[in-house]
PDB file of C-alpha atoms in Angstrom:
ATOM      1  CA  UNK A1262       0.000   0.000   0.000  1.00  0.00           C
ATOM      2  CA  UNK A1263       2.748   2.689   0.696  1.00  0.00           C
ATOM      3  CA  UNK A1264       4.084   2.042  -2.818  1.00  0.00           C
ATOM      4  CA  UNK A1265       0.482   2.994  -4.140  1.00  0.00           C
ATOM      5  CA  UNK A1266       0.753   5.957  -2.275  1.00  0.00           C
ATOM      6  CA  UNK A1267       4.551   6.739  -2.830  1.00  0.00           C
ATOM      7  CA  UNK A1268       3.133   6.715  -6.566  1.00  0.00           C
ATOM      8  CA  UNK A1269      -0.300   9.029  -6.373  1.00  0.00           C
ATOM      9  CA  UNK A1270       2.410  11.809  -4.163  1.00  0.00           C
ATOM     10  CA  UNK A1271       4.257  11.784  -7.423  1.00  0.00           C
ATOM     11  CA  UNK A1272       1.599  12.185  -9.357  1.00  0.00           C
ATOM     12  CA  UNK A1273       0.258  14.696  -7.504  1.00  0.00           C
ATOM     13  CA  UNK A1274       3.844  16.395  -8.209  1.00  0.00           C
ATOM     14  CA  UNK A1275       3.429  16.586 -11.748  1.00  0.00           C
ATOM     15  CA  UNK A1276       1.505  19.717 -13.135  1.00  0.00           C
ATOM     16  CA  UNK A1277      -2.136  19.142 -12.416  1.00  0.00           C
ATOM     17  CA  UNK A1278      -4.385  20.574 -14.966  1.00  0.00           C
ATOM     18  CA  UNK A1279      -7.435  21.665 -13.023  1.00  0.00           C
ATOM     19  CA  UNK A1280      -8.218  22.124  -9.509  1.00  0.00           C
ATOM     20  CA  UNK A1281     -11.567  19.520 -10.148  1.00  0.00           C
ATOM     21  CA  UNK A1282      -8.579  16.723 -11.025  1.00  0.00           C
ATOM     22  CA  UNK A1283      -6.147  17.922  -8.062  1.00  0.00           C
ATOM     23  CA  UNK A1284      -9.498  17.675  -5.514  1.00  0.00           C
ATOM     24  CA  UNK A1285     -10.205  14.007  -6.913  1.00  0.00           C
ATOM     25  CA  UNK A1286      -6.589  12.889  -6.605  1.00  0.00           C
ATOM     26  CA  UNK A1287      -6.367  14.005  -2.701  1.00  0.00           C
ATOM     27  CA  UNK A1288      -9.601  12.222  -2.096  1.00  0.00           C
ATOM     28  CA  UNK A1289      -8.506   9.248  -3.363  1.00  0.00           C
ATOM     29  CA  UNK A1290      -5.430  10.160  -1.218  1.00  0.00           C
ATOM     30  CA  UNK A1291      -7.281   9.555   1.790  1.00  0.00           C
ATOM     31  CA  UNK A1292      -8.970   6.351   0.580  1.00  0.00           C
ATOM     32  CA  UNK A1293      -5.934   4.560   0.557  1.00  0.00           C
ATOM     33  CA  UNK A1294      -3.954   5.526   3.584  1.00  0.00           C
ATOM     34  CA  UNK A1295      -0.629   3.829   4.204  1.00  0.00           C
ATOM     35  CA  UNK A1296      -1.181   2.827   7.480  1.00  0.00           C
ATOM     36  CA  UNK A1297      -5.174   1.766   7.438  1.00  0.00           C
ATOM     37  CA  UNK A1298      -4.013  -2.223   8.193  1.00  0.00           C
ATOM     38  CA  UNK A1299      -6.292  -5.317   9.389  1.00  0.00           C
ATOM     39  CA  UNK A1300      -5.676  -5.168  13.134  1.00  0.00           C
ATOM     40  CA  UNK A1301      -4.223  -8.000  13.710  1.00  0.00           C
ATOM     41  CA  UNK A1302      -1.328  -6.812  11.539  1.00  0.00           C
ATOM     42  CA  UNK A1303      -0.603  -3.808  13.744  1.00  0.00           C
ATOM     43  CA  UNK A1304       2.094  -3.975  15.805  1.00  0.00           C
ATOM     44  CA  UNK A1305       2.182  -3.847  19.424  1.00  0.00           C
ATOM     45  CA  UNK A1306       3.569  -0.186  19.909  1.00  0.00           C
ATOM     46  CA  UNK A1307       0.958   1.329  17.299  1.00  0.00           C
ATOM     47  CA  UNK A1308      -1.681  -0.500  19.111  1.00  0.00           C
ATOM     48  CA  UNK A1309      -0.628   1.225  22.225  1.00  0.00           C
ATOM     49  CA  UNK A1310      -0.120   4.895  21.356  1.00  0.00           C
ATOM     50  CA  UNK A1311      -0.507   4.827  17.082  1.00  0.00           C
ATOM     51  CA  UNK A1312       3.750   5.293  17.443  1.00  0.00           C
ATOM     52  CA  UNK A1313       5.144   3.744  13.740  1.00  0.00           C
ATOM     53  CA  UNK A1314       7.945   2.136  14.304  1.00  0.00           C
ATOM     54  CA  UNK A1315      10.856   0.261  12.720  1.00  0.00           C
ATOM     55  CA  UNK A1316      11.640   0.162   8.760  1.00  0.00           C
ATOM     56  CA  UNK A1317       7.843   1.779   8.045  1.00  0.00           C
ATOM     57  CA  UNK A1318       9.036   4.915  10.258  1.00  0.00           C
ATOM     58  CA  UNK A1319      12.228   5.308   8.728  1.00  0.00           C
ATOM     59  CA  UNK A1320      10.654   5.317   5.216  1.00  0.00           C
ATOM     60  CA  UNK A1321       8.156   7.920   5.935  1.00  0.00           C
ATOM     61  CA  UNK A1322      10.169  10.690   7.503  1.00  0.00           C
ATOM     62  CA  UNK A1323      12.625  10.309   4.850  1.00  0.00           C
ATOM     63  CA  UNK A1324      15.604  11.828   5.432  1.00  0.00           C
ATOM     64  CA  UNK A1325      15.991  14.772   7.731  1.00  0.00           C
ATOM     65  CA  UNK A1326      17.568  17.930   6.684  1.00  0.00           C
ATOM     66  CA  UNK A1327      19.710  19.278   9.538  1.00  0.00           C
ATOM     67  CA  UNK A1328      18.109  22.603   8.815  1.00  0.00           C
ATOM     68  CA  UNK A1329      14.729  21.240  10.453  1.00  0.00           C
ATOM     69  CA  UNK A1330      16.418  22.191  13.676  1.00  0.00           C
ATOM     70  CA  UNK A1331      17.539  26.483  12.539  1.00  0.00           C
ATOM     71  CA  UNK A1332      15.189  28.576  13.934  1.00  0.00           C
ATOM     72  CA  UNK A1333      14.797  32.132  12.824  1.00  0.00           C
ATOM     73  CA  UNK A1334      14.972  35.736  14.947  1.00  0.00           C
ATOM     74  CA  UNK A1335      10.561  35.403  16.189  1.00  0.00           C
ATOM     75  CA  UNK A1336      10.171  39.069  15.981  1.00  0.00           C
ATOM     76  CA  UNK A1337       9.689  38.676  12.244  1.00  0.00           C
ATOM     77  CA  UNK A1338      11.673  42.500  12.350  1.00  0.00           C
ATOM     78  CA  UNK A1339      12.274  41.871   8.206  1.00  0.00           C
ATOM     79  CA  UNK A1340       9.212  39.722   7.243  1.00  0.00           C
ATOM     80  CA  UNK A1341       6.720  40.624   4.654  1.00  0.00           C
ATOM     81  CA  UNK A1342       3.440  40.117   3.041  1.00  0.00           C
ATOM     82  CA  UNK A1343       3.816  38.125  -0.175  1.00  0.00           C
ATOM     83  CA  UNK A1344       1.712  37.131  -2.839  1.00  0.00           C
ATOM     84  CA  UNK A1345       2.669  35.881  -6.350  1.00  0.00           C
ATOM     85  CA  UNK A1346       0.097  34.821  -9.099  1.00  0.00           C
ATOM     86  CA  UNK A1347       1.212  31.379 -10.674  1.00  0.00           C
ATOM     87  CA  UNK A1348       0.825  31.786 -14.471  1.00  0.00           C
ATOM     88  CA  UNK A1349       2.908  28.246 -15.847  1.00  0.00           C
ATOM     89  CA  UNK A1350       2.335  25.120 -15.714  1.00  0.00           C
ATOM     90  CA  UNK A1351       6.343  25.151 -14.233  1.00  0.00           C
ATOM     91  CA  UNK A1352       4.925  26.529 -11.103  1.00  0.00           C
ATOM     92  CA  UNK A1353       6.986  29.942  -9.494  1.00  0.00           C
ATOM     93  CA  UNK A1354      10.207  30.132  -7.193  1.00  0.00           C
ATOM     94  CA  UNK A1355       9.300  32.313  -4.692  1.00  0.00           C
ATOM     95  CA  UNK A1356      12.565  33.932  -2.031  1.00  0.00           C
ATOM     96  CA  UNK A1357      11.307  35.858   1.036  1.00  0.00           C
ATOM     97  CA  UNK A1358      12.615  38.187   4.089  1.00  0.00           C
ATOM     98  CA  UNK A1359      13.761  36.044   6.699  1.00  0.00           C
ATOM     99  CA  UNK A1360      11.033  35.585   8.946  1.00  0.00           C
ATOM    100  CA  UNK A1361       7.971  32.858   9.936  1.00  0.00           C
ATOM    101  CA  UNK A1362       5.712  32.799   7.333  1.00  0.00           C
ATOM    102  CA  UNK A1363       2.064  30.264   7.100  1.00  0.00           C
ATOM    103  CA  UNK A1364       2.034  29.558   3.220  1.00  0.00           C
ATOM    104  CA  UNK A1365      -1.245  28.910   1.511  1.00  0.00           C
ATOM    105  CA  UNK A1366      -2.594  28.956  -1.595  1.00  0.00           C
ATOM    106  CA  UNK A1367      -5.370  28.265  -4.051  1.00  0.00           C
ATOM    107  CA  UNK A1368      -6.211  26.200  -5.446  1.00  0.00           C
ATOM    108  CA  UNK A1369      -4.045  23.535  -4.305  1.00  0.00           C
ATOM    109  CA  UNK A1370      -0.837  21.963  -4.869  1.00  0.00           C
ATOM    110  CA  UNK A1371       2.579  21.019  -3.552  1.00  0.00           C
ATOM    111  CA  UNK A1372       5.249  23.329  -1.170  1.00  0.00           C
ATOM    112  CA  UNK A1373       8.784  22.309  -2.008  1.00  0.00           C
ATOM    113  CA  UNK A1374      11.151  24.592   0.536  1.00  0.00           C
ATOM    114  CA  UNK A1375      15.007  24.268  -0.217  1.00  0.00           C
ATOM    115  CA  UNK A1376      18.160  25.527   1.599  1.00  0.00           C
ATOM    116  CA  UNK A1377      21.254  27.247   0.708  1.00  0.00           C
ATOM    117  CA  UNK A1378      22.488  24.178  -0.823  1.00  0.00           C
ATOM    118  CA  UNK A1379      19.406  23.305  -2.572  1.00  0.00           C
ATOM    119  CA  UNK A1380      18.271  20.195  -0.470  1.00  0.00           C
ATOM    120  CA  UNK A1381      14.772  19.514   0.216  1.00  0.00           C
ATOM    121  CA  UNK A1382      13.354  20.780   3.726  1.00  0.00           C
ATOM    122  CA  UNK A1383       9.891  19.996   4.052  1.00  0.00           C
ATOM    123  CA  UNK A1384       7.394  19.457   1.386  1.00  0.00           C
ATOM    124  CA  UNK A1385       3.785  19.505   1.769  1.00  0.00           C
ATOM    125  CA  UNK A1386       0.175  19.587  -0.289  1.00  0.00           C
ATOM    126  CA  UNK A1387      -1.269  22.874   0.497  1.00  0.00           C
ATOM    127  CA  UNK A1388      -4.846  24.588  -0.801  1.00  0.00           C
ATOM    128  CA  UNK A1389      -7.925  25.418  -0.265  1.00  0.00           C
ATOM    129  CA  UNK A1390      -9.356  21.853  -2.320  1.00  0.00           C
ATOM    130  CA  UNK A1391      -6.881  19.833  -1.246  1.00  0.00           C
ATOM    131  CA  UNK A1392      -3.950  19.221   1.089  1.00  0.00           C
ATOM    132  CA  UNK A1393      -3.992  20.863   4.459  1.00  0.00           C
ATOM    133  CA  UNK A1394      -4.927  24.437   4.710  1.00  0.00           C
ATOM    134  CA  UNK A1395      -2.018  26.298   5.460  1.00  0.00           C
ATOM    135  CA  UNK A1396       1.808  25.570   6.171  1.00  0.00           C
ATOM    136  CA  UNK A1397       3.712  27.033   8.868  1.00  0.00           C
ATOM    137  CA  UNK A1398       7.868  27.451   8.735  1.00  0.00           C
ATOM    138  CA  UNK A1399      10.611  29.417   9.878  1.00  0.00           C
ATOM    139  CA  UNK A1400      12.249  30.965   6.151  1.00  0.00           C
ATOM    140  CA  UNK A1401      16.027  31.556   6.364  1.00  0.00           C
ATOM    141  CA  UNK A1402      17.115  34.121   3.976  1.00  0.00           C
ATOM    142  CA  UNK A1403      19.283  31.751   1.690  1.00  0.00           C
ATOM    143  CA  UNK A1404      16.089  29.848   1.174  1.00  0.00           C
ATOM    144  CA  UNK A1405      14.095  28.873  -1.959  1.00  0.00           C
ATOM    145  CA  UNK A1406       9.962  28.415  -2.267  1.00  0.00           C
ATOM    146  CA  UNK A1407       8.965  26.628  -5.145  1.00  0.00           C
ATOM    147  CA  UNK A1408       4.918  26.227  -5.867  1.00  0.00           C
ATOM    148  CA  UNK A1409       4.085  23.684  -8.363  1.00  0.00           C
ATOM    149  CA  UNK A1410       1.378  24.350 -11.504  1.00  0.00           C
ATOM    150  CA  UNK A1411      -1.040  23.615  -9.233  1.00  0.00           C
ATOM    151  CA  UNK A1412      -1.464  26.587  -8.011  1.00  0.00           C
ATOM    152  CA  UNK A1413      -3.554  30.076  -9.770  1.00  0.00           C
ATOM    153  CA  UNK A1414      -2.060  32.383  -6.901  1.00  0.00           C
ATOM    154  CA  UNK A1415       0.094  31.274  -3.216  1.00  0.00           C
ATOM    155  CA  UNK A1416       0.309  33.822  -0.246  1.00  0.00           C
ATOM    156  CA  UNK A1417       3.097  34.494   2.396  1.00  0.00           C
ATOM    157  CA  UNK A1418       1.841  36.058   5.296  1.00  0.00           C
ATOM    158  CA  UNK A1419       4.168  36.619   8.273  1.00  0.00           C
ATOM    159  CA  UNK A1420       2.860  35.003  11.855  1.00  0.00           C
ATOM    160  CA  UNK A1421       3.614  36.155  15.846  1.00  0.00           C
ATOM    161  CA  UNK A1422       5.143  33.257  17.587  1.00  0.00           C
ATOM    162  CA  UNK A1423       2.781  32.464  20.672  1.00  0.00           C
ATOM    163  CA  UNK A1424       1.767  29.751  22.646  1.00  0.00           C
ATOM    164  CA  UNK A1425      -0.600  27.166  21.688  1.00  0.00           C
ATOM    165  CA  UNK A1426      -2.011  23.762  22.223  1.00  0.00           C
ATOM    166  CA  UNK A1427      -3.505  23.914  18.713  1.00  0.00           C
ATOM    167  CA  UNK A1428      -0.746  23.457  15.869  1.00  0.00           C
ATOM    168  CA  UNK A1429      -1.493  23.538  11.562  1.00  0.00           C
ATOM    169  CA  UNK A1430       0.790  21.701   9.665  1.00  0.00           C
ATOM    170  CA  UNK A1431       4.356  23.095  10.364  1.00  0.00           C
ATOM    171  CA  UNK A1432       7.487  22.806  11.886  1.00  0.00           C
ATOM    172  CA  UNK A1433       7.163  23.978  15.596  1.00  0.00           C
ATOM    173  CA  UNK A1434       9.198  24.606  18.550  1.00  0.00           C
ATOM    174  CA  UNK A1435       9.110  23.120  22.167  1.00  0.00           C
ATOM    175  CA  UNK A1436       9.347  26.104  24.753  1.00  0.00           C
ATOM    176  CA  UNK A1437       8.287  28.732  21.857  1.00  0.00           C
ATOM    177  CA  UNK A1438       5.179  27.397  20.187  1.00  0.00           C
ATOM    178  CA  UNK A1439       3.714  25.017  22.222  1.00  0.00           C
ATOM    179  CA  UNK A1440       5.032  24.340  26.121  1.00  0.00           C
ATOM    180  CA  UNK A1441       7.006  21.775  27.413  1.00  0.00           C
ATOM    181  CA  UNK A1442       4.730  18.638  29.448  1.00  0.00           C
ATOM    182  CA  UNK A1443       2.792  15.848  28.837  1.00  0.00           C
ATOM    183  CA  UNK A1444      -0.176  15.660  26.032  1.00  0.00           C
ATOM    184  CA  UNK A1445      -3.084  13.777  24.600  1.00  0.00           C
ATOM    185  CA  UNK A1446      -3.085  14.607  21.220  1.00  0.00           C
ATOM    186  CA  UNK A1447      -5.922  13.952  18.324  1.00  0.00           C
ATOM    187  CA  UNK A1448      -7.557  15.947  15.970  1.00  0.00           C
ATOM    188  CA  UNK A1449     -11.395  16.142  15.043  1.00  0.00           C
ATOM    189  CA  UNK A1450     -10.765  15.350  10.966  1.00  0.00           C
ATOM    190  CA  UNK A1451      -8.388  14.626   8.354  1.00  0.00           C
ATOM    191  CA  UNK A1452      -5.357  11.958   8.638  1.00  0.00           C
ATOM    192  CA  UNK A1453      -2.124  12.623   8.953  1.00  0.00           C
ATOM    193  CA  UNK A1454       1.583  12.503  10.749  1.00  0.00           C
ATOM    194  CA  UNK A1455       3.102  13.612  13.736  1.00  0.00           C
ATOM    195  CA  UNK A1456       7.144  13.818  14.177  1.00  0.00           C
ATOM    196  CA  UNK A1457       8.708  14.505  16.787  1.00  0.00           C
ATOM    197  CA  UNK A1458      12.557  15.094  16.513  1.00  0.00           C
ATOM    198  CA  UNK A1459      15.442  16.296  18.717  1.00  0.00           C
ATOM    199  CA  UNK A1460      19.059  16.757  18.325  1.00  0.00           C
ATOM    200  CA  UNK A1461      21.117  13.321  18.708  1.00  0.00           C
ATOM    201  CA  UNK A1462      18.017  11.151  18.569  1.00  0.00           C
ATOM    202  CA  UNK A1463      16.475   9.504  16.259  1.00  0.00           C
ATOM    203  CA  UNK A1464      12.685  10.700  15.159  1.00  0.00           C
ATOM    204  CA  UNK A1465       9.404   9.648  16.698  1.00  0.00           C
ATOM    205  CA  UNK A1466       6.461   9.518  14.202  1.00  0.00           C
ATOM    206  CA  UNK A1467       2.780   9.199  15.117  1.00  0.00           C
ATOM    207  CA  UNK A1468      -0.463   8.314  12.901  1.00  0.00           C
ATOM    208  CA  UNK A1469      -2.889  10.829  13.405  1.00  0.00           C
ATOM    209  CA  UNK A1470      -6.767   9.807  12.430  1.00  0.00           C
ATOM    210  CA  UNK A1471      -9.418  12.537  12.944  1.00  0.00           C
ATOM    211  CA  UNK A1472     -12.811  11.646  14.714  1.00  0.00           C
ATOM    212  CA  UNK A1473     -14.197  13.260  17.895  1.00  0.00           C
ATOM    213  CA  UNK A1474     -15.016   9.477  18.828  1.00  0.00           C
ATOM    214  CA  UNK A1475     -13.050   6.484  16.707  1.00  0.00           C
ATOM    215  CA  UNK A1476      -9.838   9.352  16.054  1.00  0.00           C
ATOM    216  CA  UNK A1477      -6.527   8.516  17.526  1.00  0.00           C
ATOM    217  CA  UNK A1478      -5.508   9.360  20.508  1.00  0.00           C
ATOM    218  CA  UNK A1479      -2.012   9.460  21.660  1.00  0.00           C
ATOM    219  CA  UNK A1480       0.439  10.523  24.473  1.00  0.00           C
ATOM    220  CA  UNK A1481       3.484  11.975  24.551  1.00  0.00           C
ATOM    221  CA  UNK A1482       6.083  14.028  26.908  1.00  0.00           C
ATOM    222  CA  UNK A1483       7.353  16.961  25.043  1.00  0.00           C
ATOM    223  CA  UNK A1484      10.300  18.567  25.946  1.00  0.00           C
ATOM    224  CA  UNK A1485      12.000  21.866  25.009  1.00  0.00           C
ATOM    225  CA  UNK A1486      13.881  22.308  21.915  1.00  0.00           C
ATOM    226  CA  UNK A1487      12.086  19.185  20.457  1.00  0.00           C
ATOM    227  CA  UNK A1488      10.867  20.160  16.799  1.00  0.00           C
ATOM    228  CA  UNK A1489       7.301  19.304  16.233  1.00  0.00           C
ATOM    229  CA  UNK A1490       6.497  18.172  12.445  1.00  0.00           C
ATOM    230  CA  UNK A1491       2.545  18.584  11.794  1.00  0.00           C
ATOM    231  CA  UNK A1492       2.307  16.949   8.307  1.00  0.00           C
ATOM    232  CA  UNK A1493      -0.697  15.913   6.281  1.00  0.00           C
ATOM    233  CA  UNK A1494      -3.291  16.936   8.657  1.00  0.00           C
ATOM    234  CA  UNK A1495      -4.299  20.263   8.692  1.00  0.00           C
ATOM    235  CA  UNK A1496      -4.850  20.689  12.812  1.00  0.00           C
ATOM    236  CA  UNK A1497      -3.552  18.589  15.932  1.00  0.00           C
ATOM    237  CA  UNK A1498      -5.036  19.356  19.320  1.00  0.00           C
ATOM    238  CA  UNK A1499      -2.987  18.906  22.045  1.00  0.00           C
ATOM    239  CA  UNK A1500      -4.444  18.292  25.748  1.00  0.00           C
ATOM    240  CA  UNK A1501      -2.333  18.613  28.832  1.00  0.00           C
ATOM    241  CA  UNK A1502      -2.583  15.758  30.904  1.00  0.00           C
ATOM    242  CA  UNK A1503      -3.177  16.619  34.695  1.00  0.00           C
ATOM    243  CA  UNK A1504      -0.385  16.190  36.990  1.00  0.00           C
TER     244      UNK A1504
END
């Protein structure tokens, strides 16, 4: 199943032709998640806390670009509003202010960000038919934006760094974005990824399925300067758990 859905993500990649075609694509997306198994396939860690573990983690994070960890000046002192009209079926390279920036875009497609040296950061399907609703990443100056043909128009808009127990797709930081402690974390719709990664260990990846009532629900102790990776899903809810 993840090879069927290695293949749709690069189909998605290619220049989609209509927004109509991009919106049936993600749907069948979520119709063939790579993780939906028979349950007496699962093994005894996901059953626990939906944690992915072994050789099936290591092939969906991919590998990590040191940069994941760079985190930008939070006063956003040089960050501006950006918007740029996509008029080619190429897509547009887009360089910004340094500064943290949620990316969206209309009417859907996919957010390649590259560093200085032109390796891949994070990607992500972002629209408003498609994908998860917004993106939200610290931009270092040396970096590159591209939006794929997918897009009519995208839009940069500079955020405030505060507090929250409600994260978007994104990178985020321990002690800056959310706070340090122990969670329950879910999300009321979509399906998705959660990765948790820190300096000298290896990642921690969670399955995230939406649902007020059959959703996931997992627990975890973050800690701060941990990264947190929303991916896929366009909210997680995190709930302190009482001391």
């Amino acid at each position: 199943m993840k090879n069927t859905m290695e293949k749709w993500l690069e189909w998605i990649g290619c220049k989609i032709g209509s927004s109509l075609l991009f919106a049936s694509c993600v749907l069948l997306l979520s119709g063939c998640h790579p993780l939906q198994k028979p349950e007496s396939n699962k093994a005894g860690p996901y059953e626990k806390n939906f944690e992915i573990v072994g050789s099936e983690k290591d092939e969906l994070i991919g590998k990590v670009n040191p940069a994941i960890f760079n985190t930008v000046d939070r006063r956003n002192e040089d960050a501006e509003q950006f918007e740029s009209g996509v008029f080619t079926k190429e897509g547009v390279k887009v360089s910004l202010q340094p500064g943290r920036y949620a990316i969206s875009g209309y009417p859907a497609g996919n957010i390649f960000i590259y560093d200085e040296n032109g390796d891949l950061v994070i990607r992500e399907i972002v629209g408003h038919v498609g994908g998860v609703g917004s993106l939200t990443v610290d931009i270092e100056s040396a970096y590159t934006i591209f939006a794929d043909g997918g897009y009519d128009n995208v839009s940069f808009s500079p955020v405030p760094t505060t507090l929250s127990t409600d994260l978007n797709a994104g990178i985020w930081d321990v002690g800056l974005d959310i706070g340090a402690g122990e969670y329950i974390f879910g999300s009321e719709y979509g399906m998705g990824y959660l990765e948790i990664h820190e300096k000298g260990n290896d990642p921690v990846l969670y399955e995230v399925i939406g649902g007020s009532e059959m959703g996931s629900k997992s627990r975890v102790k973050l800690t701060e300067g941990q990264k947190v990776r929303v991916t896929g899903i366009s909210l997680v809810n995190f709930k302190p758990v009482a001391e």
